[in-house]
């Protein structure tokens, strides 16, 4: 969080006259090569050694989890049209981490998770990706249908099995 923001400030200051596109992805997950999202780690651990995962978040707090397909499509469109400025890329849909884990559990997996909610410095973190959605899809954000989290979680499970 803070280091990303500091990096953004450094880049802006170093090349203040440049036309920049700054992209802020929101909790991106999914796809066959997802090795880094907490959700993918939990699924992989549930299917494998079951050593357990530590999640530095409050599972009840909501975030705007964004599937990699939605992120990459929007990002490619921003590059294609040579957009400059700051763009939040998010699903514009709120989900708690607990609800994502619930999907995993309904599939018969038994995640072993130690939560550290005191380290969830973001708390409820809802990112508005409306500007990027409108530019990429040419529609109003209320009409945007991102990859549903249920589908994204099921896809991760399938890729890990």
PDB file of C-alpha atoms in Angstrom:
ATOM      1  CA  UNK A   1       0.000   0.000   0.000  1.00  0.00           C
ATOM      2  CA  UNK A   2       2.257   2.764   1.243  1.00  0.00           C
ATOM      3  CA  UNK A   3       5.267   1.686  -0.799  1.00  0.00           C
ATOM      4  CA  UNK A   4       3.170   1.646  -3.978  1.00  0.00           C
ATOM      5  CA  UNK A   5       1.966   5.174  -3.253  1.00  0.00           C
ATOM      6  CA  UNK A   6       5.511   6.359  -2.507  1.00  0.00           C
ATOM      7  CA  UNK A   7       6.715   4.780  -5.756  1.00  0.00           C
ATOM      8  CA  UNK A   8       3.990   6.592  -7.656  1.00  0.00           C
ATOM      9  CA  UNK A   9       5.037   9.909  -6.098  1.00  0.00           C
ATOM     10  CA  UNK A  10       8.693   9.302  -6.972  1.00  0.00           C
ATOM     11  CA  UNK A  11       7.873   8.549 -10.611  1.00  0.00           C
ATOM     12  CA  UNK A  12       5.608  11.588 -10.882  1.00  0.00           C
ATOM     13  CA  UNK A  13       8.287  13.812  -9.381  1.00  0.00           C
ATOM     14  CA  UNK A  14      11.157  12.418 -11.452  1.00  0.00           C
ATOM     15  CA  UNK A  15       9.417  12.834 -14.778  1.00  0.00           C
ATOM     16  CA  UNK A  16       6.850  15.511 -14.057  1.00  0.00           C
ATOM     17  CA  UNK A  17       6.629  16.616 -17.675  1.00  0.00           C
ATOM     18  CA  UNK A  18       5.996  13.120 -19.034  1.00  0.00           C
ATOM     19  CA  UNK A  19       2.609  11.895 -20.111  1.00  0.00           C
ATOM     20  CA  UNK A  20       2.053   9.000 -17.743  1.00  0.00           C
ATOM     21  CA  UNK A  21      -0.538   6.323 -17.310  1.00  0.00           C
ATOM     22  CA  UNK A  22      -0.668   5.187 -13.708  1.00  0.00           C
ATOM     23  CA  UNK A  23      -2.607   1.983 -13.123  1.00  0.00           C
ATOM     24  CA  UNK A  24      -3.830   0.939  -9.699  1.00  0.00           C
ATOM     25  CA  UNK A  25      -5.046  -2.682  -9.758  1.00  0.00           C
ATOM     26  CA  UNK A  26      -7.486  -3.774  -7.075  1.00  0.00           C
ATOM     27  CA  UNK A  27      -6.971  -7.221  -5.505  1.00  0.00           C
ATOM     28  CA  UNK A  28      -6.330  -9.052  -8.776  1.00  0.00           C
ATOM     29  CA  UNK A  29      -6.667 -12.837  -8.695  1.00  0.00           C
ATOM     30  CA  UNK A  30      -7.323 -15.757 -11.017  1.00  0.00           C
ATOM     31  CA  UNK A  31      -6.085 -17.432 -14.117  1.00  0.00           C
ATOM     32  CA  UNK A  32      -3.938 -20.534 -14.531  1.00  0.00           C
ATOM     33  CA  UNK A  33      -0.732 -18.769 -13.489  1.00  0.00           C
ATOM     34  CA  UNK A  34      -1.961 -17.169 -10.283  1.00  0.00           C
ATOM     35  CA  UNK A  35       0.853 -17.935  -7.876  1.00  0.00           C
ATOM     36  CA  UNK A  36       0.643 -14.898  -5.661  1.00  0.00           C
ATOM     37  CA  UNK A  37      -2.907 -14.069  -4.594  1.00  0.00           C
ATOM     38  CA  UNK A  38      -3.830 -15.132  -1.078  1.00  0.00           C
ATOM     39  CA  UNK A  39      -6.843 -16.941  -2.499  1.00  0.00           C
ATOM     40  CA  UNK A  40      -4.689 -19.041  -4.864  1.00  0.00           C
ATOM     41  CA  UNK A  41      -2.299 -19.886  -2.024  1.00  0.00           C
ATOM     42  CA  UNK A  42      -5.193 -21.041   0.165  1.00  0.00           C
ATOM     43  CA  UNK A  43      -6.607 -23.265  -2.590  1.00  0.00           C
ATOM     44  CA  UNK A  44      -3.176 -24.714  -3.392  1.00  0.00           C
ATOM     45  CA  UNK A  45      -2.527 -25.441   0.289  1.00  0.00           C
ATOM     46  CA  UNK A  46      -5.988 -27.025   0.717  1.00  0.00           C
ATOM     47  CA  UNK A  47      -5.279 -29.391  -2.160  1.00  0.00           C
ATOM     48  CA  UNK A  48      -1.717 -30.144  -1.119  1.00  0.00           C
ATOM     49  CA  UNK A  49       0.250 -30.398   2.089  1.00  0.00           C
ATOM     50  CA  UNK A  50      -2.245 -28.449   4.225  1.00  0.00           C
ATOM     51  CA  UNK A  51       0.444 -26.656   6.187  1.00  0.00           C
ATOM     52  CA  UNK A  52      -1.818 -23.649   6.488  1.00  0.00           C
ATOM     53  CA  UNK A  53      -1.717 -20.094   5.247  1.00  0.00           C
ATOM     54  CA  UNK A  54      -1.464 -16.847   7.181  1.00  0.00           C
ATOM     55  CA  UNK A  55      -3.702 -14.123   5.765  1.00  0.00           C
ATOM     56  CA  UNK A  56      -2.940 -10.597   6.930  1.00  0.00           C
ATOM     57  CA  UNK A  57      -6.505  -9.419   6.579  1.00  0.00           C
ATOM     58  CA  UNK A  58      -9.839  -9.303   8.326  1.00  0.00           C
ATOM     59  CA  UNK A  59     -11.988 -11.878   6.518  1.00  0.00           C
ATOM     60  CA  UNK A  60     -15.178  -9.871   7.174  1.00  0.00           C
ATOM     61  CA  UNK A  61     -13.915  -6.655   5.567  1.00  0.00           C
ATOM     62  CA  UNK A  62     -14.930  -6.122   1.953  1.00  0.00           C
ATOM     63  CA  UNK A  63     -12.594  -5.515  -0.969  1.00  0.00           C
ATOM     64  CA  UNK A  64     -13.082  -5.126  -4.700  1.00  0.00           C
ATOM     65  CA  UNK A  65     -11.550  -8.410  -5.878  1.00  0.00           C
ATOM     66  CA  UNK A  66     -10.848  -8.216  -9.613  1.00  0.00           C
ATOM     67  CA  UNK A  67     -10.408 -11.197 -11.904  1.00  0.00           C
ATOM     68  CA  UNK A  68      -7.277 -11.170 -14.067  1.00  0.00           C
ATOM     69  CA  UNK A  69      -9.418 -11.276 -17.235  1.00  0.00           C
ATOM     70  CA  UNK A  70     -11.146  -8.002 -16.323  1.00  0.00           C
ATOM     71  CA  UNK A  71      -7.857  -6.399 -15.314  1.00  0.00           C
ATOM     72  CA  UNK A  72      -5.984  -7.373 -18.480  1.00  0.00           C
ATOM     73  CA  UNK A  73      -8.806  -6.377 -20.821  1.00  0.00           C
ATOM     74  CA  UNK A  74      -9.144  -2.927 -19.259  1.00  0.00           C
ATOM     75  CA  UNK A  75      -5.375  -2.449 -19.118  1.00  0.00           C
ATOM     76  CA  UNK A  76      -4.948  -3.415 -22.783  1.00  0.00           C
ATOM     77  CA  UNK A  77      -7.661  -0.968 -23.796  1.00  0.00           C
ATOM     78  CA  UNK A  78      -5.997   1.847 -21.858  1.00  0.00           C
ATOM     79  CA  UNK A  79      -2.686   1.092 -23.608  1.00  0.00           C
ATOM     80  CA  UNK A  80      -4.358   0.682 -26.993  1.00  0.00           C
ATOM     81  CA  UNK A  81      -5.933   4.129 -26.762  1.00  0.00           C
ATOM     82  CA  UNK A  82      -2.752   5.629 -25.271  1.00  0.00           C
ATOM     83  CA  UNK A  83      -4.504   6.954 -22.224  1.00  0.00           C
ATOM     84  CA  UNK A  84      -2.689   9.069 -19.698  1.00  0.00           C
ATOM     85  CA  UNK A  85      -3.693   9.811 -16.133  1.00  0.00           C
ATOM     86  CA  UNK A  86      -4.529   7.707 -13.107  1.00  0.00           C
ATOM     87  CA  UNK A  87      -6.765   4.662 -13.503  1.00  0.00           C
ATOM     88  CA  UNK A  88      -8.085   2.398 -10.781  1.00  0.00           C
ATOM     89  CA  UNK A  89      -8.872  -0.998 -12.245  1.00  0.00           C
ATOM     90  CA  UNK A  90     -11.427  -2.900 -10.220  1.00  0.00           C
ATOM     91  CA  UNK A  91     -14.480  -5.083 -10.578  1.00  0.00           C
ATOM     92  CA  UNK A  92     -16.610  -2.419  -8.872  1.00  0.00           C
ATOM     93  CA  UNK A  93     -18.123  -5.325  -6.895  1.00  0.00           C
ATOM     94  CA  UNK A  94     -17.579  -5.813  -3.177  1.00  0.00           C
ATOM     95  CA  UNK A  95     -16.875  -9.185  -1.582  1.00  0.00           C
ATOM     96  CA  UNK A  96     -15.527 -10.237   1.775  1.00  0.00           C
ATOM     97  CA  UNK A  97     -12.634 -12.654   1.877  1.00  0.00           C
ATOM     98  CA  UNK A  98     -14.825 -14.863   4.076  1.00  0.00           C
ATOM     99  CA  UNK A  99     -17.319 -15.181   1.213  1.00  0.00           C
ATOM    100  CA  UNK A 100     -14.536 -16.288  -1.155  1.00  0.00           C
ATOM    101  CA  UNK A 101     -13.330 -18.865   1.363  1.00  0.00           C
ATOM    102  CA  UNK A 102     -16.960 -20.019   1.686  1.00  0.00           C
ATOM    103  CA  UNK A 103     -16.992 -20.845  -2.035  1.00  0.00           C
ATOM    104  CA  UNK A 104     -13.809 -22.898  -1.571  1.00  0.00           C
ATOM    105  CA  UNK A 105     -15.372 -24.750   1.384  1.00  0.00           C
ATOM    106  CA  UNK A 106     -18.571 -25.504  -0.555  1.00  0.00           C
ATOM    107  CA  UNK A 107     -16.363 -27.336  -3.057  1.00  0.00           C
ATOM    108  CA  UNK A 108     -15.285 -29.722  -0.306  1.00  0.00           C
ATOM    109  CA  UNK A 109     -11.913 -28.156   0.418  1.00  0.00           C
ATOM    110  CA  UNK A 110     -10.924 -27.403   3.994  1.00  0.00           C
ATOM    111  CA  UNK A 111      -8.731 -24.314   4.065  1.00  0.00           C
ATOM    112  CA  UNK A 112      -6.452 -23.972   7.059  1.00  0.00           C
ATOM    113  CA  UNK A 113      -6.146 -20.217   7.553  1.00  0.00           C
ATOM    114  CA  UNK A 114      -4.710 -18.119  10.349  1.00  0.00           C
ATOM    115  CA  UNK A 115      -6.067 -14.602  10.054  1.00  0.00           C
ATOM    116  CA  UNK A 116      -4.236 -11.530  11.296  1.00  0.00           C
ATOM    117  CA  UNK A 117      -6.969  -8.879  11.126  1.00  0.00           C
ATOM    118  CA  UNK A 118      -4.861  -6.426  13.116  1.00  0.00           C
ATOM    119  CA  UNK A 119      -2.495  -6.264  10.128  1.00  0.00           C
ATOM    120  CA  UNK A 120      -5.262  -5.426   7.639  1.00  0.00           C
ATOM    121  CA  UNK A 121      -4.346  -1.766   7.324  1.00  0.00           C
ATOM    122  CA  UNK A 122      -6.771  -1.309   4.418  1.00  0.00           C
ATOM    123  CA  UNK A 123      -9.891  -2.538   6.246  1.00  0.00           C
ATOM    124  CA  UNK A 124     -12.899  -2.201   3.968  1.00  0.00           C
ATOM    125  CA  UNK A 125     -11.238  -1.213   0.709  1.00  0.00           C
ATOM    126  CA  UNK A 126     -13.636  -0.445  -2.094  1.00  0.00           C
ATOM    127  CA  UNK A 127     -11.931   0.828  -5.227  1.00  0.00           C
ATOM    128  CA  UNK A 128     -13.963   2.716  -7.803  1.00  0.00           C
ATOM    129  CA  UNK A 129     -12.879   1.599 -11.275  1.00  0.00           C
ATOM    130  CA  UNK A 130     -15.631   3.504 -13.096  1.00  0.00           C
ATOM    131  CA  UNK A 131     -13.315   5.752 -15.107  1.00  0.00           C
ATOM    132  CA  UNK A 132     -11.333   2.813 -16.517  1.00  0.00           C
ATOM    133  CA  UNK A 133     -14.472   0.736 -17.122  1.00  0.00           C
ATOM    134  CA  UNK A 134     -16.113   3.515 -19.130  1.00  0.00           C
ATOM    135  CA  UNK A 135     -13.021   4.000 -21.289  1.00  0.00           C
ATOM    136  CA  UNK A 136     -12.358   0.297 -21.849  1.00  0.00           C
ATOM    137  CA  UNK A 137     -15.888  -0.933 -22.467  1.00  0.00           C
ATOM    138  CA  UNK A 138     -17.662   2.224 -23.574  1.00  0.00           C
ATOM    139  CA  UNK A 139     -20.486   1.562 -21.109  1.00  0.00           C
ATOM    140  CA  UNK A 140     -21.684   2.986 -17.818  1.00  0.00           C
ATOM    141  CA  UNK A 141     -20.132   1.224 -14.832  1.00  0.00           C
ATOM    142  CA  UNK A 142     -23.568   0.135 -13.589  1.00  0.00           C
ATOM    143  CA  UNK A 143     -23.882  -1.945 -16.791  1.00  0.00           C
ATOM    144  CA  UNK A 144     -20.463  -3.592 -16.365  1.00  0.00           C
ATOM    145  CA  UNK A 145     -20.583  -7.325 -15.651  1.00  0.00           C
ATOM    146  CA  UNK A 146     -17.209  -8.440 -14.317  1.00  0.00           C
ATOM    147  CA  UNK A 147     -16.180 -12.071 -14.023  1.00  0.00           C
ATOM    148  CA  UNK A 148     -18.269 -13.223 -11.019  1.00  0.00           C
ATOM    149  CA  UNK A 149     -16.161 -14.128  -7.985  1.00  0.00           C
ATOM    150  CA  UNK A 150     -17.846 -17.544  -7.847  1.00  0.00           C
ATOM    151  CA  UNK A 151     -16.617 -18.274 -11.370  1.00  0.00           C
ATOM    152  CA  UNK A 152     -13.134 -16.962 -10.615  1.00  0.00           C
ATOM    153  CA  UNK A 153     -12.796 -19.085  -7.471  1.00  0.00           C
ATOM    154  CA  UNK A 154     -14.067 -22.201  -9.251  1.00  0.00           C
ATOM    155  CA  UNK A 155     -11.598 -21.563 -12.080  1.00  0.00           C
ATOM    156  CA  UNK A 156      -8.729 -21.342  -9.580  1.00  0.00           C
ATOM    157  CA  UNK A 157      -9.753 -24.623  -7.991  1.00  0.00           C
ATOM    158  CA  UNK A 158      -9.958 -26.304 -11.395  1.00  0.00           C
ATOM    159  CA  UNK A 159      -6.488 -25.065 -12.385  1.00  0.00           C
ATOM    160  CA  UNK A 160      -4.968 -26.282  -9.129  1.00  0.00           C
ATOM    161  CA  UNK A 161      -6.472 -29.797  -9.233  1.00  0.00           C
TER     162      UNK A 161
END
